[in-house]
Amino acid sequence: MILLTNQESAIIDYLYTAERDVREVVKVTDDYPELTIGEAYQLQEGLLNRKLSENGTKQVGVKLGLTSKAKQEMMGVNEAIYGYLHDDMLAFEWEPITFSELIHPKVEPEIAFLLAEDLQGENITEEDVVKATKYVAPALEIIDSRYKDFRFTLVDVIADNCSSAKFVVGSKWVSPNAVDLGNIGMVMSKNGAVEQTGSSAAVLGHPAKAIAWAVNELGALGKGLKKGDIVLSGAMSEAISFKPGDSVIADFDGLGSVSMYCK
Ligand code: 0L1
Ligand code: MG
């Protein structure tokens, strides 16, 4: 068990209660400008532990963020980030997303990987990721930064578990070898009108390469992914906002579609 300083506990409590109470807050670095990226990941870990103990939830995988050049340039950074997926974030196509439980949600299309074996190390390659993957599936990630107006620094967003809120995985799972994973086209529509188009190539060139990056980062900390984990590999286009009454569907070449409805 990690012993937290008073400052760490205060920041974790600040972010935990903002999410629980569906309340936006000013970014952490306004009060703690000296925080480093390494400390932000420790805060993220502390936030996960707080959720595990208070909600009885469990970790079911990992998600990647800032995997596209466009988003990295927008934030003035040149690296991706990772956060944790919990089982209480898992939403279903047949179960509407409740808007009032979220602050200012957006949805983005991603490819989900389901691991057939543990994956840990510091020199993991794209090929290792594909080999360890049982299935891939279309997914929608719902992000909901706890920060006012989705404005934050890299440190802030990492501490806030990379804006994670919910995710929906489509029902069609296919072998990673059945599709050209690095070149999957995608169209995302809201209420029947096309809002975004994208490609899996936008995810660090190849979603498995993005996952290999995250596994190597975790490996340097003595951590890794486990058999049965779900990994959201990163957004294939910009995220879009939604409100009650909206339905969103993303259609992926060779993978089929995944949808969500907001009530
Ligand atoms: O999943 C993501 O790409 C989100 C990363 C954090 C940045 C954002 O909230 O837009
Ligand atoms: Mg995402």
PDB file of C-alpha atoms and ligand atoms in Angstrom:
ATOM      1  CA  MET A   1       0.000   0.000   0.000  1.00  0.00           C
ATOM      2  CA  ILE A   2       1.308   3.457  -0.917  1.00  0.00           C
ATOM      3  CA  LEU A   3       1.476   5.985   1.919  1.00  0.00           C
ATOM      4  CA  LEU A   4       0.111   9.311   0.736  1.00  0.00           C
ATOM      5  CA  THR A   5       1.251  12.735   1.875  1.00  0.00           C
ATOM      6  CA  ASN A   6      -1.393  15.191   3.095  1.00  0.00           C
ATOM      7  CA  GLN A   7      -1.045  17.092  -0.165  1.00  0.00           C
ATOM      8  CA  GLU A   8      -1.620  13.954  -2.262  1.00  0.00           C
ATOM      9  CA  SER A   9      -4.635  12.954  -0.167  1.00  0.00           C
ATOM     10  CA  ALA A  10      -6.106  16.443  -0.535  1.00  0.00           C
ATOM     11  CA  ILE A  11      -5.739  16.397  -4.336  1.00  0.00           C
ATOM     12  CA  ILE A  12      -7.177  12.878  -4.616  1.00  0.00           C
ATOM     13  CA  ASP A  13     -10.120  13.893  -2.457  1.00  0.00           C
ATOM     14  CA  TYR A  14     -10.639  17.014  -4.598  1.00  0.00           C
ATOM     15  CA  LEU A  15     -10.821  14.981  -7.824  1.00  0.00           C
ATOM     16  CA  TYR A  16     -12.731  12.055  -6.325  1.00  0.00           C
ATOM     17  CA  THR A  17     -15.493  14.244  -4.885  1.00  0.00           C
ATOM     18  CA  ALA A  18     -15.721  16.366  -8.064  1.00  0.00           C
ATOM     19  CA  GLU A  19     -16.510  13.210 -10.042  1.00  0.00           C
ATOM     20  CA  ARG A  20     -18.804  11.719  -7.380  1.00  0.00           C
ATOM     21  CA  ASP A  21     -20.759  14.968  -6.990  1.00  0.00           C
ATOM     22  CA  VAL A  22     -20.809  15.695 -10.755  1.00  0.00           C
ATOM     23  CA  ARG A  23     -19.145  19.066 -10.238  1.00  0.00           C
ATOM     24  CA  GLU A  24     -16.522  20.785 -12.377  1.00  0.00           C
ATOM     25  CA  VAL A  25     -13.495  22.180 -10.562  1.00  0.00           C
ATOM     26  CA  VAL A  26     -10.548  24.432 -11.319  1.00  0.00           C
ATOM     27  CA  LYS A  27      -7.481  22.553 -12.416  1.00  0.00           C
ATOM     28  CA  VAL A  28      -5.154  21.126  -9.794  1.00  0.00           C
ATOM     29  CA  THR A  29      -2.082  22.957 -11.121  1.00  0.00           C
ATOM     30  CA  ASP A  30      -3.666  26.321 -10.297  1.00  0.00           C
ATOM     31  CA  ASP A  31      -2.931  25.461  -6.661  1.00  0.00           C
ATOM     32  CA  TYR A  32       0.002  23.086  -7.165  1.00  0.00           C
ATOM     33  CA  PRO A  33       1.975  24.439 -10.138  1.00  0.00           C
ATOM     34  CA  GLU A  34       5.079  22.478  -9.191  1.00  0.00           C
ATOM     35  CA  LEU A  35       3.562  19.006  -9.709  1.00  0.00           C
ATOM     36  CA  THR A  36       5.477  16.759 -12.134  1.00  0.00           C
ATOM     37  CA  ILE A  37       4.200  14.170 -14.624  1.00  0.00           C
ATOM     38  CA  GLY A  38       5.537  11.375 -12.387  1.00  0.00           C
ATOM     39  CA  GLU A  39       3.625  12.781  -9.415  1.00  0.00           C
ATOM     40  CA  ALA A  40       0.503  13.102 -11.570  1.00  0.00           C
ATOM     41  CA  TYR A  41       0.653   9.350 -12.322  1.00  0.00           C
ATOM     42  CA  GLN A  42       1.018   8.672  -8.567  1.00  0.00           C
ATOM     43  CA  LEU A  43      -2.088  10.780  -7.974  1.00  0.00           C
ATOM     44  CA  GLN A  44      -3.910   8.831 -10.700  1.00  0.00           C
ATOM     45  CA  GLU A  45      -2.939   5.596  -8.919  1.00  0.00           C
ATOM     46  CA  GLY A  46      -4.138   7.034  -5.596  1.00  0.00           C
ATOM     47  CA  LEU A  47      -7.442   8.033  -7.192  1.00  0.00           C
ATOM     48  CA  LEU A  48      -7.852   4.506  -8.553  1.00  0.00           C
ATOM     49  CA  ASN A  49      -7.184   3.020  -5.086  1.00  0.00           C
ATOM     50  CA  ARG A  50      -9.712   5.386  -3.519  1.00  0.00           C
ATOM     51  CA  LYS A  51     -12.346   4.281  -6.065  1.00  0.00           C
ATOM     52  CA  LEU A  52     -11.509   0.619  -5.586  1.00  0.00           C
ATOM     53  CA  SER A  53     -11.947   0.896  -1.846  1.00  0.00           C
ATOM     54  CA  GLU A  54     -15.005   3.188  -1.768  1.00  0.00           C
ATOM     55  CA  ASN A  55     -16.991   1.852  -4.736  1.00  0.00           C
ATOM     56  CA  GLY A  56     -16.054  -1.807  -4.612  1.00  0.00           C
ATOM     57  CA  THR A  57     -15.198  -1.459  -8.291  1.00  0.00           C
ATOM     58  CA  LYS A  58     -12.268  -3.231  -9.923  1.00  0.00           C
ATOM     59  CA  GLN A  59      -9.727  -2.397 -12.571  1.00  0.00           C
ATOM     60  CA  VAL A  60     -10.606  -3.986 -15.913  1.00  0.00           C
ATOM     61  CA  GLY A  61      -7.954  -2.456 -18.126  1.00  0.00           C
ATOM     62  CA  VAL A  62      -6.205   0.611 -19.379  1.00  0.00           C
ATOM     63  CA  LYS A  63      -7.007   3.456 -21.790  1.00  0.00           C
ATOM     64  CA  LEU A  64      -4.696   5.594 -23.850  1.00  0.00           C
ATOM     65  CA  GLY A  65      -5.164   9.297 -24.459  1.00  0.00           C
ATOM     66  CA  LEU A  66      -3.577  12.025 -26.573  1.00  0.00           C
ATOM     67  CA  THR A  67      -2.565   9.431 -29.140  1.00  0.00           C
ATOM     68  CA  SER A  68      -3.158  11.614 -32.193  1.00  0.00           C
ATOM     69  CA  LYS A  69      -0.665  14.204 -33.446  1.00  0.00           C
ATOM     70  CA  ALA A  70      -3.551  16.673 -33.740  1.00  0.00           C
ATOM     71  CA  LYS A  71      -4.476  16.388 -30.044  1.00  0.00           C
ATOM     72  CA  GLN A  72      -0.844  16.428 -28.937  1.00  0.00           C
ATOM     73  CA  GLU A  73      -0.215  19.601 -30.954  1.00  0.00           C
ATOM     74  CA  MET A  74      -3.372  21.168 -29.515  1.00  0.00           C
ATOM     75  CA  MET A  75      -1.999  20.572 -26.012  1.00  0.00           C
ATOM     76  CA  GLY A  76       1.590  21.445 -26.920  1.00  0.00           C
ATOM     77  CA  VAL A  77       2.920  18.002 -25.908  1.00  0.00           C
ATOM     78  CA  ASN A  78       4.615  15.204 -27.784  1.00  0.00           C
ATOM     79  CA  GLU A  79       3.619  12.164 -25.816  1.00  0.00           C
ATOM     80  CA  ALA A  80       0.548  10.088 -25.151  1.00  0.00           C
ATOM     81  CA  ILE A  81      -0.903   9.394 -21.690  1.00  0.00           C
ATOM     82  CA  TYR A  82      -2.590   6.415 -20.054  1.00  0.00           C
ATOM     83  CA  GLY A  83      -5.251   5.904 -17.407  1.00  0.00           C
ATOM     84  CA  TYR A  84      -7.265   3.103 -15.810  1.00  0.00           C
ATOM     85  CA  LEU A  85     -10.592   1.535 -16.778  1.00  0.00           C
ATOM     86  CA  HIS A  86     -12.847   0.272 -13.960  1.00  0.00           C
ATOM     87  CA  ASP A  87     -15.771  -2.087 -14.266  1.00  0.00           C
ATOM     88  CA  ASP A  88     -18.216   0.643 -13.199  1.00  0.00           C
ATOM     89  CA  MET A  89     -17.213   2.655 -16.297  1.00  0.00           C
ATOM     90  CA  LEU A  90     -18.454  -0.092 -18.589  1.00  0.00           C
ATOM     91  CA  ALA A  91     -21.681   0.980 -20.311  1.00  0.00           C
ATOM     92  CA  PHE A  92     -23.813  -0.955 -22.778  1.00  0.00           C
ATOM     93  CA  GLU A  93     -25.420  -0.196 -26.116  1.00  0.00           C
ATOM     94  CA  TRP A  94     -28.843  -1.177 -24.745  1.00  0.00           C
ATOM     95  CA  GLU A  95     -28.551   0.902 -21.570  1.00  0.00           C
ATOM     96  CA  PRO A  96     -28.835   4.687 -22.034  1.00  0.00           C
ATOM     97  CA  ILE A  97     -26.097   6.929 -20.661  1.00  0.00           C
ATOM     98  CA  THR A  98     -27.598   9.206 -18.003  1.00  0.00           C
ATOM     99  CA  PHE A  99     -26.587  12.786 -18.773  1.00  0.00           C
ATOM    100  CA  SER A 100     -27.242  14.039 -15.231  1.00  0.00           C
ATOM    101  CA  GLU A 101     -24.525  11.696 -13.924  1.00  0.00           C
ATOM    102  CA  LEU A 102     -21.923  13.493 -16.035  1.00  0.00           C
ATOM    103  CA  ILE A 103     -20.533  17.038 -16.122  1.00  0.00           C
ATOM    104  CA  HIS A 104     -19.957  17.910 -19.795  1.00  0.00           C
ATOM    105  CA  PRO A 105     -19.416  14.603 -21.590  1.00  0.00           C
ATOM    106  CA  LYS A 106     -17.948  14.030 -25.029  1.00  0.00           C
ATOM    107  CA  VAL A 107     -17.686  10.796 -26.963  1.00  0.00           C
ATOM    108  CA  GLU A 108     -14.858   9.511 -29.142  1.00  0.00           C
ATOM    109  CA  PRO A 109     -14.395   6.406 -31.326  1.00  0.00           C
ATOM    110  CA  GLU A 110     -11.706   3.901 -30.401  1.00  0.00           C
ATOM    111  CA  ILE A 111     -10.659   0.306 -31.003  1.00  0.00           C
ATOM    112  CA  ALA A 112     -10.855  -1.937 -27.924  1.00  0.00           C
ATOM    113  CA  PHE A 113      -8.361  -4.780 -27.465  1.00  0.00           C
ATOM    114  CA  LEU A 114      -9.119  -7.818 -25.291  1.00  0.00           C
ATOM    115  CA  LEU A 115      -5.955  -9.505 -24.064  1.00  0.00           C
ATOM    116  CA  ALA A 116      -5.529 -13.270 -24.217  1.00  0.00           C
ATOM    117  CA  GLU A 117      -2.400 -13.193 -22.051  1.00  0.00           C
ATOM    118  CA  ASP A 118      -0.467 -11.039 -19.598  1.00  0.00           C
ATOM    119  CA  LEU A 119       1.682  -8.391 -21.223  1.00  0.00           C
ATOM    120  CA  GLN A 120       4.519  -6.817 -19.275  1.00  0.00           C
ATOM    121  CA  GLY A 121       7.977  -5.553 -20.170  1.00  0.00           C
ATOM    122  CA  GLU A 122       9.981  -2.558 -21.228  1.00  0.00           C
ATOM    123  CA  ASN A 123      10.687  -3.581 -24.834  1.00  0.00           C
ATOM    124  CA  ILE A 124       7.233  -4.652 -25.939  1.00  0.00           C
ATOM    125  CA  THR A 125       6.566  -4.175 -29.661  1.00  0.00           C
ATOM    126  CA  GLU A 126       3.473  -3.670 -31.792  1.00  0.00           C
ATOM    127  CA  GLU A 127       3.794  -7.345 -32.847  1.00  0.00           C
ATOM    128  CA  ASP A 128       3.866  -8.486 -29.184  1.00  0.00           C
ATOM    129  CA  VAL A 129       0.630  -6.592 -28.590  1.00  0.00           C
ATOM    130  CA  VAL A 130      -1.100  -8.200 -31.575  1.00  0.00           C
ATOM    131  CA  LYS A 131       0.144 -11.645 -30.477  1.00  0.00           C
ATOM    132  CA  ALA A 132      -1.226 -11.142 -26.961  1.00  0.00           C
ATOM    133  CA  THR A 133      -4.612  -9.931 -28.244  1.00  0.00           C
ATOM    134  CA  LYS A 134      -7.534 -12.307 -28.490  1.00  0.00           C
ATOM    135  CA  TYR A 135     -10.056  -9.951 -30.067  1.00  0.00           C
ATOM    136  CA  VAL A 136     -10.526  -6.368 -31.150  1.00  0.00           C
ATOM    137  CA  ALA A 137     -13.878  -4.561 -31.199  1.00  0.00           C
ATOM    138  CA  PRO A 138     -15.345  -1.143 -32.006  1.00  0.00           C
ATOM    139  CA  ALA A 139     -15.733   1.063 -28.940  1.00  0.00           C
ATOM    140  CA  LEU A 140     -16.947   4.490 -27.838  1.00  0.00           C
ATOM    141  CA  GLU A 141     -15.184   6.229 -24.982  1.00  0.00           C
ATOM    142  CA  ILE A 142     -17.099   8.863 -23.044  1.00  0.00           C
ATOM    143  CA  ILE A 143     -14.711  11.395 -21.601  1.00  0.00           C
ATOM    144  CA  ASP A 144     -15.793  13.890 -18.957  1.00  0.00           C
ATOM    145  CA  SER A 145     -12.927  15.981 -17.631  1.00  0.00           C
ATOM    146  CA  ARG A 146     -13.620  17.090 -14.112  1.00  0.00           C
ATOM    147  CA  TYR A 147     -12.002  20.435 -15.004  1.00  0.00           C
ATOM    148  CA  LYS A 148     -13.930  23.539 -15.957  1.00  0.00           C
ATOM    149  CA  ASP A 149     -14.368  23.846 -19.745  1.00  0.00           C
ATOM    150  CA  PHE A 150     -12.125  20.801 -20.399  1.00  0.00           C
ATOM    151  CA  ARG A 151      -9.105  23.067 -19.827  1.00  0.00           C
ATOM    152  CA  PHE A 152      -6.046  21.515 -18.231  1.00  0.00           C
ATOM    153  CA  THR A 153      -2.324  20.855 -18.468  1.00  0.00           C
ATOM    154  CA  LEU A 154      -0.824  17.428 -19.054  1.00  0.00           C
ATOM    155  CA  VAL A 155      -0.258  17.017 -15.302  1.00  0.00           C
ATOM    156  CA  ASP A 156      -3.902  17.886 -14.556  1.00  0.00           C
ATOM    157  CA  VAL A 157      -5.381  15.477 -17.079  1.00  0.00           C
ATOM    158  CA  ILE A 158      -3.158  12.570 -15.974  1.00  0.00           C
ATOM    159  CA  ALA A 159      -4.129  13.114 -12.313  1.00  0.00           C
ATOM    160  CA  ASP A 160      -7.800  13.144 -13.401  1.00  0.00           C
ATOM    161  CA  ASN A 161      -7.390   9.635 -14.887  1.00  0.00           C
ATOM    162  CA  CYS A 162      -7.209  11.120 -18.386  1.00  0.00           C
ATOM    163  CA  SER A 163     -10.812  12.416 -18.314  1.00  0.00           C
ATOM    164  CA  SER A 164     -12.154   8.833 -18.243  1.00  0.00           C
ATOM    165  CA  ALA A 165     -15.837   8.386 -17.467  1.00  0.00           C
ATOM    166  CA  LYS A 166     -17.508   5.534 -19.366  1.00  0.00           C
ATOM    167  CA  PHE A 167     -16.970   3.249 -22.339  1.00  0.00           C
ATOM    168  CA  VAL A 168     -19.142   1.093 -24.564  1.00  0.00           C
ATOM    169  CA  VAL A 169     -17.772  -1.883 -26.491  1.00  0.00           C
ATOM    170  CA  GLY A 170     -19.603  -3.231 -29.558  1.00  0.00           C
ATOM    171  CA  SER A 171     -20.840  -6.792 -29.573  1.00  0.00           C
ATOM    172  CA  LYS A 172     -18.799  -7.979 -32.569  1.00  0.00           C
ATOM    173  CA  TRP A 173     -15.321  -9.095 -31.539  1.00  0.00           C
ATOM    174  CA  VAL A 174     -12.871 -10.220 -34.237  1.00  0.00           C
ATOM    175  CA  SER A 175      -9.353 -11.615 -34.311  1.00  0.00           C
ATOM    176  CA  PRO A 176      -6.734  -8.836 -34.639  1.00  0.00           C
ATOM    177  CA  ASN A 177      -5.410 -10.754 -37.657  1.00  0.00           C
ATOM    178  CA  ALA A 178      -8.764 -10.563 -39.470  1.00  0.00           C
ATOM    179  CA  VAL A 179      -8.456  -6.804 -40.129  1.00  0.00           C
ATOM    180  CA  ASP A 180      -5.792  -4.320 -41.231  1.00  0.00           C
ATOM    181  CA  LEU A 181      -5.532  -2.768 -37.764  1.00  0.00           C
ATOM    182  CA  GLY A 182      -3.321   0.115 -38.856  1.00  0.00           C
ATOM    183  CA  ASN A 183      -5.705   1.305 -41.536  1.00  0.00           C
ATOM    184  CA  ILE A 184      -9.304   1.089 -40.347  1.00  0.00           C
ATOM    185  CA  GLY A 185     -11.591   3.882 -41.538  1.00  0.00           C
ATOM    186  CA  MET A 186     -14.318   5.172 -39.227  1.00  0.00           C
ATOM    187  CA  VAL A 187     -17.405   7.385 -39.549  1.00  0.00           C
ATOM    188  CA  MET A 188     -19.111   8.724 -36.420  1.00  0.00           C
ATOM    189  CA  SER A 189     -22.634  10.143 -36.688  1.00  0.00           C
ATOM    190  CA  LYS A 190     -24.917  11.894 -34.210  1.00  0.00           C
ATOM    191  CA  ASN A 191     -28.669  11.662 -34.721  1.00  0.00           C
ATOM    192  CA  GLY A 192     -28.074  10.381 -38.250  1.00  0.00           C
ATOM    193  CA  ALA A 193     -25.707  13.173 -39.391  1.00  0.00           C
ATOM    194  CA  VAL A 194     -22.005  12.536 -39.938  1.00  0.00           C
ATOM    195  CA  GLU A 195     -19.934  14.440 -37.339  1.00  0.00           C
ATOM    196  CA  GLN A 196     -16.452  12.934 -37.611  1.00  0.00           C
ATOM    197  CA  THR A 197     -14.436  10.675 -39.862  1.00  0.00           C
ATOM    198  CA  GLY A 198     -11.091   9.165 -38.936  1.00  0.00           C
ATOM    199  CA  SER A 199      -8.644   6.342 -39.224  1.00  0.00           C
ATOM    200  CA  SER A 200      -6.852   3.992 -36.870  1.00  0.00           C
ATOM    201  CA  ALA A 201      -3.655   5.356 -38.438  1.00  0.00           C
ATOM    202  CA  ALA A 202      -4.298   8.508 -36.376  1.00  0.00           C
ATOM    203  CA  VAL A 203      -3.572   6.470 -33.228  1.00  0.00           C
ATOM    204  CA  LEU A 204       0.225   6.877 -33.129  1.00  0.00           C
ATOM    205  CA  GLY A 205       0.339   5.331 -36.618  1.00  0.00           C
ATOM    206  CA  HIS A 206      -1.135   2.018 -35.396  1.00  0.00           C
ATOM    207  CA  PRO A 207      -3.243   1.283 -32.297  1.00  0.00           C
ATOM    208  CA  ALA A 208      -1.036  -1.684 -31.305  1.00  0.00           C
ATOM    209  CA  LYS A 209       1.983   0.640 -31.365  1.00  0.00           C
ATOM    210  CA  ALA A 210       0.150   2.962 -28.972  1.00  0.00           C
ATOM    211  CA  ILE A 211      -0.570   0.050 -26.631  1.00  0.00           C
ATOM    212  CA  ALA A 212       3.061  -1.103 -26.808  1.00  0.00           C
ATOM    213  CA  TRP A 213       4.080   2.409 -25.711  1.00  0.00           C
ATOM    214  CA  ALA A 214       1.760   2.237 -22.675  1.00  0.00           C
ATOM    215  CA  VAL A 215       2.918  -1.275 -21.727  1.00  0.00           C
ATOM    216  CA  ASN A 216       6.537  -0.103 -21.823  1.00  0.00           C
ATOM    217  CA  GLU A 217       5.699   2.905 -19.636  1.00  0.00           C
ATOM    218  CA  LEU A 218       3.923   0.623 -17.152  1.00  0.00           C
ATOM    219  CA  GLY A 219       6.786  -1.880 -17.411  1.00  0.00           C
ATOM    220  CA  ALA A 220       9.275   0.758 -16.274  1.00  0.00           C
ATOM    221  CA  LEU A 221       7.178   1.027 -13.083  1.00  0.00           C
ATOM    222  CA  GLY A 222       7.066  -2.747 -12.609  1.00  0.00           C
ATOM    223  CA  LYS A 223       3.458  -2.966 -13.793  1.00  0.00           C
ATOM    224  CA  GLY A 224       1.753  -4.555 -16.776  1.00  0.00           C
ATOM    225  CA  LEU A 225      -1.475  -5.671 -18.381  1.00  0.00           C
ATOM    226  CA  LYS A 226      -3.267  -8.869 -17.450  1.00  0.00           C
ATOM    227  CA  LYS A 227      -5.023 -11.594 -19.407  1.00  0.00           C
ATOM    228  CA  GLY A 228      -8.658 -10.496 -19.819  1.00  0.00           C
ATOM    229  CA  ASP A 229      -7.833  -6.785 -19.647  1.00  0.00           C
ATOM    230  CA  ILE A 230      -9.603  -4.407 -22.023  1.00  0.00           C
ATOM    231  CA  VAL A 231      -7.445  -1.717 -23.577  1.00  0.00           C
ATOM    232  CA  LEU A 232      -8.879   1.356 -25.289  1.00  0.00           C
ATOM    233  CA  SER A 233      -6.180   2.269 -27.759  1.00  0.00           C
ATOM    234  CA  GLY A 234      -6.925   5.972 -28.336  1.00  0.00           C
ATOM    235  CA  ALA A 235      -9.301   8.204 -30.259  1.00  0.00           C
ATOM    236  CA  MET A 236      -9.552   7.904 -34.047  1.00  0.00           C
ATOM    237  CA  SER A 237     -11.057  11.393 -34.419  1.00  0.00           C
ATOM    238  CA  GLU A 238     -11.978  14.392 -32.334  1.00  0.00           C
ATOM    239  CA  ALA A 239     -14.484  13.828 -29.526  1.00  0.00           C
ATOM    240  CA  ILE A 240     -17.996  15.262 -29.908  1.00  0.00           C
ATOM    241  CA  SER A 241     -20.365  16.623 -27.242  1.00  0.00           C
ATOM    242  CA  PHE A 242     -23.789  15.115 -26.700  1.00  0.00           C
ATOM    243  CA  LYS A 243     -26.891  15.841 -24.650  1.00  0.00           C
ATOM    244  CA  PRO A 244     -30.073  14.031 -23.575  1.00  0.00           C
ATOM    245  CA  GLY A 245     -31.960  12.632 -26.560  1.00  0.00           C
ATOM    246  CA  ASP A 246     -28.832  12.257 -28.711  1.00  0.00           C
ATOM    247  CA  SER A 247     -27.732   8.969 -30.183  1.00  0.00           C
ATOM    248  CA  VAL A 248     -24.235   8.399 -31.535  1.00  0.00           C
ATOM    249  CA  ILE A 249     -23.039   5.591 -33.759  1.00  0.00           C
ATOM    250  CA  ALA A 250     -19.516   4.886 -34.982  1.00  0.00           C
ATOM    251  CA  ASP A 251     -19.026   2.567 -37.929  1.00  0.00           C
ATOM    252  CA  PHE A 252     -15.603   0.981 -38.426  1.00  0.00           C
ATOM    253  CA  ASP A 253     -14.351  -0.743 -41.633  1.00  0.00           C
ATOM    254  CA  GLY A 254     -14.220  -4.484 -40.984  1.00  0.00           C
ATOM    255  CA  LEU A 255     -15.213  -4.155 -37.318  1.00  0.00           C
ATOM    256  CA  GLY A 256     -18.846  -3.116 -37.550  1.00  0.00           C
ATOM    257  CA  SER A 257     -20.486  -0.469 -35.430  1.00  0.00           C
ATOM    258  CA  VAL A 258     -21.059   0.574 -31.840  1.00  0.00           C
ATOM    259  CA  SER A 259     -23.659   3.004 -30.563  1.00  0.00           C
ATOM    260  CA  MET A 260     -24.857   4.850 -27.500  1.00  0.00           C
ATOM    261  CA  TYR A 261     -27.991   6.723 -26.540  1.00  0.00           C
ATOM    262  CA  CYS A 262     -28.102   9.486 -23.927  1.00  0.00           C
ATOM    263  CA  LYS A 263     -31.145  10.051 -21.715  1.00  0.00           C
TER     264      LYS A 263
HETATM  265  O1  0L1 B   1      -9.170   9.554 -23.999  1.00  0.00           O
HETATM  266  C1  0L1 B   1      -8.624  10.617 -24.299  1.00  0.00           C
HETATM  267  O2  0L1 B   1      -7.996  10.808 -25.367  1.00  0.00           O
HETATM  268  C2  0L1 B   1      -8.751  11.769 -23.356  1.00  0.00           C
HETATM  269  C3  0L1 B   1      -7.429  12.274 -23.008  1.00  0.00           C
HETATM  270  C4  0L1 B   1      -7.564  13.523 -22.255  1.00  0.00           C
HETATM  271  C5  0L1 B   1      -7.770  14.724 -23.093  1.00  0.00           C
HETATM  272  C6  0L1 B   1      -9.202  15.098 -23.169  1.00  0.00           C
HETATM  273  O3  0L1 B   1      -9.930  15.038 -22.170  1.00  0.00           O
HETATM  274  O4  0L1 B   1      -9.611  15.517 -24.243  1.00  0.00           O
HETATM  275 MG    MG B   2     -10.061   8.194 -25.358  1.00  0.00          MG
END
